[in-house]
Amino acid sequence: MVSGVLVIEDDDRIRLSLVLALEDEGYSVRGVSTAEDGLVAQRAEPADTVLVDLMLPGVDGFECIRQLRRDDDVPIVVVSARDDTHDIVAALEAGADDYLVKPVAVKELSARLRALRRRGRAVLATVSTLVFGDLEILPEAGEVRVAGEPVALTRTEFRLLCELAEHPGLVLSRQQLLQRVWEYDVGDERLVDVHVGRLRQKIEDDSRAPRRLVTVRGMGYKLQR
């Protein structure tokens, strides 16, 4: 099945080059120049993945990400010239799954899109339910519950939680999680930290004092019962 990509980029030259390059990689691609048009397009005909620039006219990329995330769990990749740590973390906290700094190599972008697509597939299919106190993870159904109540996770958050749950009580380093969840041999460890923070907000009673998803200083993260 051909994967659909929506490109939200106000620079005509960059937008066209991304559309043509991704079409050459086998994707079905639509391009729009504003966040407003992108939100309308995604709601009318959802793409499998959305690429978003941050410096958009009108509604900016950060708000565009937040609105996309409110609608569904579509994978979102930021493609921006802004490489400041604050911008990267803010975009990830808004709901982006990944962040690439321009100029972007099309082969790298395509590889990341493929990894995002694989991330949406079922994981731990041989395990019906994983239980950590009142936290229940149902890998086959793609569901998570806390105290019996369903919790909405993005695909990346769900894959990250399942990876930690598969190794209960064991510490996984940020680099291990980048390799297993994002499929990156080398990557920005802030991706892991921000997604862990987002997970804690959804599965912990107090995300500032986590009991389940804990940090082991100097080593990484673990999920404990």
XYZ file of N, CA and C in Angstrom:
675
model
N 0.847 -1.196 0.000
C 0.000 0.000 0.000
C 0.882 1.245 0.000
N 0.557 2.207 -0.859
C 1.318 3.450 -0.940
C 1.018 4.303 0.287
N 2.068 4.802 0.914
C 1.911 5.634 2.103
C 1.692 7.082 1.699
N 0.708 7.728 2.324
C 0.406 9.109 2.011
C 1.103 10.073 2.957
N 1.682 11.134 2.410
C 2.389 12.132 3.197
C 1.814 13.507 2.895
N 1.567 14.279 3.941
C 1.135 15.670 3.806
C 2.288 16.561 4.213
N 2.688 17.469 3.312
C 3.790 18.396 3.570
C 3.218 19.791 3.805
N 3.458 20.346 5.005
C 3.002 21.705 5.328
C 4.235 22.590 5.393
N 4.463 23.345 4.335
C 5.689 24.132 4.159
C 5.363 25.374 3.339
N 5.702 26.560 3.857
C 5.317 27.793 3.169
C 6.293 28.195 2.066
N 7.521 27.692 2.102
C 8.484 28.009 1.056
C 8.174 27.150 -0.175
N 7.777 27.807 -1.262
C 7.339 27.069 -2.455
C 8.424 26.144 -2.988
N 9.650 26.611 -2.999
C 10.746 25.815 -3.553
C 10.993 24.558 -2.713
N 11.045 24.747 -1.405
C 11.287 23.605 -0.519
C 10.119 22.627 -0.562
N 8.903 23.175 -0.543
C 7.722 22.300 -0.582
C 7.716 21.450 -1.846
N 7.963 22.080 -2.981
C 7.946 21.346 -4.247
C 9.061 20.298 -4.284
N 10.234 20.658 -3.771
C 11.344 19.702 -3.801
C 11.050 18.505 -2.912
N 10.413 18.734 -1.747
C 10.045 17.628 -0.868
C 8.991 16.739 -1.509
N 7.998 17.369 -2.119
C 6.938 16.598 -2.772
C 7.511 15.721 -3.876
N 8.326 16.308 -4.747
C 8.879 15.547 -5.872
C 9.826 14.445 -5.395
N 10.664 14.780 -4.409
C 11.629 13.792 -3.924
C 10.929 12.615 -3.257
N 9.904 12.888 -2.465
C 9.194 11.799 -1.795
C 8.361 10.988 -2.780
N 7.843 11.647 -3.808
C 7.138 10.890 -4.854
C 8.094 9.930 -5.550
N 9.334 10.373 -5.761
C 10.341 9.487 -6.358
C 10.641 8.295 -5.453
N 10.436 8.477 -4.139
C 10.657 7.388 -3.174
C 9.442 6.469 -3.065
N 8.389 6.793 -3.812
C 7.219 5.918 -3.833
C 6.050 6.355 -2.976
N 6.114 7.555 -2.412
C 5.029 8.043 -1.569
C 3.991 8.804 -2.388
N 2.778 8.819 -1.887
C 1.741 9.686 -2.422
C 1.760 10.957 -1.582
N 2.039 12.117 -2.209
C 2.339 13.324 -1.447
C 1.425 14.475 -1.845
N 0.950 15.203 -0.829
C 0.237 16.463 -1.040
C 1.007 17.561 -0.330
N 1.024 18.759 -0.909
C 1.718 19.874 -0.300
C 0.804 21.073 -0.142
N 0.882 21.730 1.015
C 0.122 22.955 1.274
C 1.073 23.972 1.906
N 0.674 25.244 1.866
C 1.591 26.311 2.295
C 1.266 26.905 3.656
N 0.123 26.558 4.252
C -0.236 27.115 5.556
C -0.735 26.016 6.481
N -0.648 26.302 7.782
C -1.176 25.359 8.765
C -2.685 25.190 8.599
N -3.363 26.305 8.314
C -4.808 26.236 8.154
C -5.193 25.272 7.035
N -4.515 25.395 5.873
C -4.805 24.491 4.754
C -4.416 23.051 5.101
N -3.330 22.898 5.858
C -2.906 21.561 6.239
C -3.906 20.874 7.150
N -4.454 21.610 8.100
C -5.439 21.035 9.017
C -6.709 20.637 8.277
N -7.124 21.479 7.350
C -8.308 21.160 6.539
C -8.045 19.908 5.700
N -6.875 19.865 5.061
C -6.533 18.729 4.203
C -6.457 17.429 4.997
N -5.869 17.477 6.182
C -5.725 16.273 6.991
C -7.072 15.768 7.497
N -7.952 16.682 7.827
C -9.277 16.266 8.302
C -10.132 15.716 7.168
N -9.941 16.273 5.973
C -10.745 15.823 4.834
C -10.259 14.486 4.286
N -8.951 14.312 4.221
C -8.361 13.086 3.657
C -7.066 12.791 4.414
N -7.168 12.075 5.533
C -6.002 11.887 6.406
C -4.821 11.220 5.705
N -3.644 11.833 5.870
C -2.404 11.235 5.393
C -1.863 10.294 6.466
N -0.941 9.419 6.075
C -0.326 8.493 7.031
C 0.721 9.193 7.887
N 1.339 10.248 7.345
C 2.364 11.007 8.049
C 2.271 12.464 7.624
N 2.558 13.378 8.562
C 2.524 14.808 8.256
C 3.901 15.410 8.538
N 4.429 16.153 7.558
C 5.660 16.918 7.741
C 5.274 18.370 7.965
N 5.839 18.994 9.001
C 5.444 20.360 9.364
C 6.676 21.245 9.532
N 6.657 22.390 8.873
C 7.654 23.428 9.130
C 7.169 24.243 10.329
N 8.077 24.821 11.080
C 7.678 25.608 12.248
C 7.359 27.048 11.898
N 8.094 27.621 10.942
C 7.922 29.039 10.614
C 6.893 29.207 9.508
N 5.626 29.071 9.896
C 4.519 29.189 8.949
C 3.806 30.519 9.150
N 3.231 31.079 8.099
C 2.452 32.309 8.253
C 1.134 32.004 8.964
N 0.622 32.983 9.694
C -0.638 32.739 10.404
C -0.399 31.804 11.582
N -1.144 30.712 11.619
C -0.947 29.694 12.656
C 0.437 29.077 12.473
N 1.265 29.112 13.519
C 2.630 28.611 13.366
C 2.683 27.091 13.502
N 3.873 26.561 13.289
C 4.024 25.112 13.288
C 3.727 24.468 14.630
N 4.064 25.142 15.731
C 3.804 24.580 17.058
C 2.308 24.374 17.283
N 1.521 25.389 16.958
C 0.070 25.281 17.134
C -0.520 24.280 16.139
N 0.050 24.231 14.950
C -0.401 23.254 13.960
C -0.223 21.830 14.504
N 0.926 21.566 15.115
C 1.185 20.249 15.699
C 0.174 19.940 16.794
N -0.073 20.914 17.662
C -1.025 20.690 18.763
C -2.411 20.364 18.231
N -2.835 21.083 17.178
C -4.165 20.822 16.634
C -4.224 19.476 15.911
N -3.168 19.126 15.190
C -3.123 17.805 14.566
C -3.187 16.709 15.623
N -2.445 16.895 16.710
C -2.404 15.885 17.759
C -3.733 15.754 18.477
N -4.468 16.846 18.597
C -5.788 16.760 19.225
C -6.744 15.925 18.390
N -6.540 15.936 17.067
C -7.448 15.207 16.178
C -7.176 13.709 16.169
N -5.903 13.303 16.096
C -5.590 11.876 16.044
C -4.118 11.641 16.355
N -3.681 10.382 16.166
C -2.302 10.022 16.521
C -1.401 9.928 15.300
N -1.746 10.647 14.238
C -0.940 10.609 13.014
C 0.523 10.947 13.334
N 1.481 10.199 12.795
C 2.892 10.552 13.005
C 3.204 11.920 12.421
N 3.899 12.740 13.205
C 4.240 14.105 12.807
C 5.752 14.276 12.865
N 6.334 14.733 11.759
C 7.763 15.005 11.700
C 7.965 16.484 11.408
N 8.714 17.156 12.260
C 9.054 18.559 12.021
C 10.265 18.606 11.089
N 10.166 19.427 10.052
C 11.295 19.685 9.153
C 11.492 21.196 9.156
N 12.521 21.656 9.863
C 12.668 23.078 10.104
C 14.130 23.502 10.063
N 14.350 24.781 9.735
C 15.705 25.342 9.782
C 16.094 25.714 11.204
N 15.140 25.724 12.125
C 15.410 26.117 13.500
C 16.031 24.934 14.253
N 17.253 25.142 14.740
C 17.969 24.055 15.399
C 18.256 24.340 16.869
N 17.572 25.347 17.416
C 17.751 25.690 18.820
C 17.108 24.616 19.696
N 17.768 24.278 20.789
C 17.259 23.236 21.690
C 15.848 23.540 22.164
N 15.588 24.799 22.499
C 14.255 25.181 22.979
C 13.193 24.857 21.927
N 13.464 25.173 20.659
C 12.492 24.914 19.598
C 12.261 23.414 19.408
N 13.341 22.638 19.446
C 13.225 21.190 19.260
C 12.389 20.578 20.373
N 12.704 20.935 21.611
C 11.962 20.383 22.748
C 10.510 20.845 22.721
N 10.277 22.124 22.390
C 8.913 22.648 22.343
C 8.078 21.936 21.284
N 8.678 21.642 20.126
C 7.953 20.939 19.067
C 7.620 19.511 19.484
N 8.565 18.839 20.124
C 8.312 17.476 20.595
C 7.253 17.464 21.695
N 7.323 18.440 22.589
C 6.325 18.512 23.658
C 4.941 18.848 23.107
N 4.898 19.571 22.000
C 3.612 19.877 21.367
C 2.962 18.629 20.773
N 3.804 17.598 20.496
C 3.239 16.353 19.985
C 3.947 15.754 18.796
N 5.036 16.374 18.332
C 5.766 15.820 17.192
C 6.470 14.519 17.583
N 6.595 13.605 16.625
C 7.270 12.329 16.858
C 8.758 12.403 16.558
N 9.142 13.321 15.682
C 10.539 13.407 15.272
C 10.816 14.816 14.790
N 12.115 15.137 14.670
C 12.522 16.499 14.304
C 13.761 16.403 13.430
N 13.685 16.998 12.243
C 14.817 17.047 11.331
C 15.139 18.500 11.010
N 16.429 18.809 10.977
C 16.875 20.174 10.683
C 17.236 20.283 9.202
N 16.720 21.328 8.553
C 17.054 21.585 7.148
C 18.517 21.997 7.015
N 19.132 21.691 5.882
C 18.595 20.920 4.757
C 18.533 19.429 5.086
N 17.540 18.756 4.527
C 17.284 17.359 4.851
C 17.647 16.476 3.666
N 18.386 15.412 3.939
C 18.674 14.414 2.910
C 17.434 13.554 2.720
N 16.973 13.438 1.498
C 15.724 12.723 1.230
C 15.801 11.270 1.659
N 16.947 10.631 1.478
C 17.087 9.227 1.878
C 16.914 9.079 3.388
N 17.463 10.032 4.149
C 17.302 9.974 5.604
C 15.844 10.207 5.982
N 15.203 11.184 5.351
C 13.797 11.455 5.619
C 12.949 10.235 5.296
N 13.199 9.614 4.151
C 12.438 8.435 3.754
C 12.631 7.294 4.750
N 13.862 7.130 5.236
C 14.137 6.074 6.217
C 13.366 6.339 7.509
N 13.297 7.582 7.900
C 12.563 7.910 9.128
C 11.062 7.717 8.950
N 10.556 8.023 7.775
C 9.140 7.794 7.508
C 8.813 6.309 7.541
N 9.702 5.484 6.996
C 9.477 4.038 7.046
C 9.499 3.536 8.487
N 10.426 4.072 9.283
C 10.497 3.664 10.686
C 9.228 4.072 11.436
N 8.717 5.259 11.154
C 7.479 5.709 11.779
C 6.317 4.796 11.416
N 6.285 4.377 10.177
C 5.197 3.506 9.738
C 5.277 2.152 10.438
N 6.486 1.608 10.557
C 6.642 0.330 11.260
C 6.261 0.470 12.726
N 6.489 1.648 13.289
C 6.190 1.883 14.694
C 4.712 1.737 14.982
N 3.878 1.953 13.959
C 2.448 1.854 14.162
C 1.926 0.441 14.145
N 2.754 -0.527 13.809
C 2.299 -1.911 13.764
C 2.216 -2.504 15.160
N 1.514 -3.622 15.264
C 1.359 -4.280 16.557
C 2.715 -4.704 17.102
N 2.863 -4.596 18.416
C 4.097 -5.018 19.064
C 3.762 -6.022 20.157
N 4.747 -6.858 20.501
C 4.550 -7.857 21.543
C 3.283 -8.673 21.323
N 3.073 -9.129 20.088
C 1.815 -9.780 19.732
C 1.579 -11.073 20.503
N 2.621 -11.670 21.095
C 2.454 -12.922 21.827
C 1.982 -12.692 23.259
N 1.930 -11.447 23.699
C 1.514 -11.134 25.066
C 0.173 -10.433 25.026
N -0.808 -10.963 25.771
C -2.148 -10.386 25.701
C -2.283 -9.136 26.557
N -1.756 -9.185 27.789
C -1.866 -8.049 28.697
C -0.627 -7.955 29.575
N -0.118 -6.748 29.733
C 0.998 -6.487 30.644
C 0.472 -5.596 31.762
N 0.734 -5.979 32.990
C 0.148 -5.278 34.127
C 1.250 -4.734 35.032
N 1.145 -3.451 35.346
C 2.051 -2.775 36.269
C 1.182 -2.020 37.266
N 0.736 -2.710 38.314
C -0.212 -2.109 39.233
C -1.534 -1.864 38.528
N -1.997 -0.606 38.568
C -3.252 -0.306 37.879
C -3.030 0.133 36.434
N -1.785 -0.004 35.948
C -1.472 0.261 34.545
C -1.559 -1.034 33.756
N -2.437 -1.069 32.762
C -2.608 -2.237 31.901
C -2.236 -1.875 30.473
N -1.440 -2.714 29.838
C -1.032 -2.514 28.447
C -1.518 -3.715 27.649
N -2.293 -3.453 26.605
C -2.830 -4.507 25.748
C -2.200 -4.355 24.367
N -1.043 -4.986 24.143
C -0.309 -4.778 22.892
C -1.095 -5.138 21.631
N -1.813 -6.263 21.664
C -2.534 -6.687 20.461
C -3.634 -5.710 20.090
N -4.274 -5.136 21.102
C -5.359 -4.185 20.851
C -4.856 -2.760 20.686
N -3.580 -2.521 21.028
C -3.042 -1.167 20.951
C -3.668 -0.246 21.971
N -3.974 -0.802 23.157
C -4.673 -0.024 24.175
C -3.874 0.032 25.468
N -4.076 1.121 26.214
C -3.490 1.298 27.531
C -4.581 1.814 28.460
N -4.609 1.266 29.683
C -5.581 1.709 30.677
C -4.882 1.992 31.991
N -5.356 3.007 32.662
C -4.899 3.318 34.015
C -6.127 3.334 34.911
N -6.118 2.470 35.920
C -7.258 2.313 36.823
C -8.541 2.030 36.035
N -8.382 1.257 34.966
C -9.530 0.856 34.154
C -9.968 1.858 33.112
N -9.384 3.046 33.150
C -9.766 4.094 32.204
C -8.799 4.106 31.018
N -9.324 4.192 29.779
C -8.444 4.212 28.611
C -7.586 5.469 28.562
N -6.347 5.300 28.093
C -5.402 6.402 27.959
C -5.007 6.525 26.487
N -5.137 7.705 25.932
C -4.803 7.929 24.522
C -3.316 8.205 24.382
N -2.622 7.343 23.627
C -1.209 7.519 23.361
C -0.980 7.648 21.864
N 0.064 8.375 21.500
C 0.481 8.370 20.097
C 1.155 7.040 19.801
N 1.406 6.758 18.530
C 2.055 5.507 18.161
C 3.442 5.398 18.773
N 4.164 6.506 18.777
C 5.513 6.483 19.330
C 5.470 6.278 20.839
N 4.566 6.946 21.528
C 4.431 6.758 22.970
C 4.080 5.315 23.293
N 3.187 4.735 22.516
C 2.777 3.351 22.759
C 3.941 2.389 22.539
N 4.689 2.598 21.455
C 5.830 1.726 21.176
C 6.890 1.851 22.270
N 7.120 3.064 22.748
C 8.083 3.290 23.815
C 7.640 2.590 25.096
N 6.370 2.724 25.444
C 5.852 2.079 26.644
C 5.964 0.562 26.547
N 5.635 0.013 25.387
C 5.723 -1.439 25.202
C 7.170 -1.927 25.291
N 8.092 -1.147 24.761
C 9.503 -1.545 24.821
C 9.972 -1.600 26.273
N 9.598 -0.627 27.063
C 9.953 -0.635 28.474
C 9.240 -1.764 29.217
N 7.979 -2.000 28.850
C 7.200 -3.042 29.526
C 7.718 -4.441 29.214
N 8.350 -4.599 28.071
C 8.889 -5.900 27.700
C 10.091 -6.260 28.574
N 10.666 -5.250 29.247
C 11.837 -5.471 30.105
C 11.544 -4.880 31.486
N 10.557 -5.421 32.192
C 10.149 -4.829 33.477
C 11.290 -4.806 34.498
N 11.478 -3.628 35.077
C 12.493 -3.481 36.101
C 13.908 -3.337 35.592
N 14.115 -3.484 34.283
C 15.446 -3.362 33.712
C 15.652 -1.954 33.152
N 16.840 -1.441 33.342
C 17.151 -0.099 32.845
C 17.520 -0.175 31.369
N 16.867 0.655 30.571
C 17.218 0.792 29.158
C 17.795 2.190 28.952
N 18.952 2.246 28.333
C 19.586 3.540 28.095
C 18.849 4.310 27.015
N 19.094 5.597 26.945
C 18.483 6.405 25.898
C 18.903 5.907 24.521
N 20.156 5.508 24.385
C 20.628 5.016 23.102
C 19.932 3.709 22.722
N 19.713 2.824 23.674
C 18.983 1.586 23.405
C 17.560 1.882 22.951
N 16.922 2.832 23.617
C 15.551 3.179 23.247
C 15.498 3.836 21.876
N 16.478 4.671 21.559
C 16.533 5.251 20.213
C 16.633 4.158 19.157
N 17.441 3.149 19.414
C 17.616 2.057 18.452
C 16.366 1.202 18.334
N 15.720 0.901 19.450
C 14.605 -0.042 19.451
C 13.270 0.589 19.082
N 13.066 1.836 19.479
C 11.779 2.500 19.223
C 11.838 3.351 17.958
N 12.888 4.171 17.831
C 13.005 5.048 16.666
C 13.801 4.401 15.527
N 14.499 3.312 15.827
C 15.320 2.598 14.847
C 16.470 3.454 14.324
N 17.059 4.264 15.214
C 18.190 5.104 14.851
C 19.460 4.548 15.484
N 20.477 4.323 14.679
C 21.770 3.930 15.238
C 22.391 5.099 15.994
N 22.189 6.295 15.463
C 22.637 7.518 16.114
C 21.488 8.512 16.043
N 21.180 9.168 17.154
C 20.072 10.114 17.143
C 20.129 11.044 18.334
N 19.207 11.976 18.368
C 19.132 12.974 19.415
C 18.416 12.380 20.626
N 19.113 12.248 21.741
C 18.535 11.628 22.927
C 17.396 12.444 23.530
N 17.273 13.706 23.107
C 16.145 14.507 23.588
C 14.821 13.932 23.121
N 14.826 13.203 22.007
C 13.608 12.529 21.553
C 13.086 11.610 22.644
N 13.981 10.865 23.263
C 13.589 9.930 24.316
C 13.093 10.683 25.541
N 13.854 11.678 25.971
C 13.498 12.401 27.195
C 12.123 13.058 27.094
N 11.849 13.697 25.972
C 10.568 14.397 25.828
C 9.414 13.401 25.758
N 9.606 12.291 25.050
C 8.535 11.294 24.972
C 8.296 10.614 26.314
N 9.348 10.395 27.073
C 9.170 9.868 28.423
C 8.363 10.857 29.259
N 8.681 12.136 29.146
C 7.925 13.150 29.871
C 6.456 13.163 29.485
N 6.175 13.013 28.189
C 4.785 12.970 27.736
C 4.076 11.727 28.253
N 4.774 10.600 28.257
C 4.190 9.363 28.790
C 3.846 9.521 30.268
N 4.753 10.098 31.023
C 4.518 10.258 32.463
C 3.270 11.090 32.735
N 3.037 12.104 31.918
C 1.853 12.937 32.109
C 0.569 12.134 31.936
N 0.660 11.022 31.211
C -0.533 10.234 30.904
C -0.710 9.006 31.792
N 0.390 8.466 32.331
C 0.270 7.215 33.082
C 0.626 7.347 34.561
N 1.147 8.485 34.974
C 1.526 8.676 36.368
C 0.498 9.552 37.085
N 0.320 9.305 38.381
C -0.540 10.180 39.186
C 0.085 11.564 39.306
N 1.415 11.585 39.450
C 2.157 12.841 39.529
C 3.394 12.694 38.644
N 3.382 13.353 37.497
C 4.483 13.183 36.544
C 5.803 13.720 37.085
N 5.744 14.591 38.091
C 6.974 15.146 38.675
C 7.598 14.194 39.697
N 6.797 13.234 40.174
C 7.295 12.226 41.114
C 6.835 10.853 40.630
N 7.368 10.398 39.500
C 6.877 9.151 38.893
C 7.165 7.920 39.752
N 6.204 7.003 39.773
C 6.360 5.745 40.494
C 6.566 4.561 39.553
N 6.043 4.681 38.335
C 6.125 3.574 37.383
C 7.309 3.738 36.425
N 7.325 4.833 35.705
C 8.353 5.074 34.702
C 9.413 5.961 35.334
N 10.472 5.333 35.812
C 11.435 6.075 36.625
C 12.757 6.253 35.898
N 13.458 7.301 36.292
C 14.799 7.599 35.772
C 15.846 6.979 36.682
N 16.810 6.308 36.077
C 17.977 5.839 36.815
C 19.127 6.734 36.370
N 19.533 7.611 37.244
C 20.476 8.666 36.880
C 21.760 8.087 36.279
N 22.133 8.658 35.148
C 23.355 8.245 34.475
C 23.220 6.972 33.667
N 22.022 6.361 33.690
C 21.842 5.085 32.989
C 20.694 5.118 31.980
N 19.516 5.556 32.416
C 18.387 5.569 31.496
C 17.069 5.494 32.226
N 16.135 4.705 31.675
C 14.777 4.618 32.216
C 14.379 3.164 32.418
N 13.434 2.946 33.381
C 12.862 1.615 33.552
C 11.404 1.739 33.952
N 10.632 0.708 33.620
C 9.231 0.627 34.019
C 9.149 -0.428 35.106
N 8.630 -0.034 36.260
C 8.617 -0.965 37.384
C 7.214 -1.182 37.903
N 7.025 -2.360 38.480
C 5.726 -2.717 39.025
C 5.582 -2.176 40.452
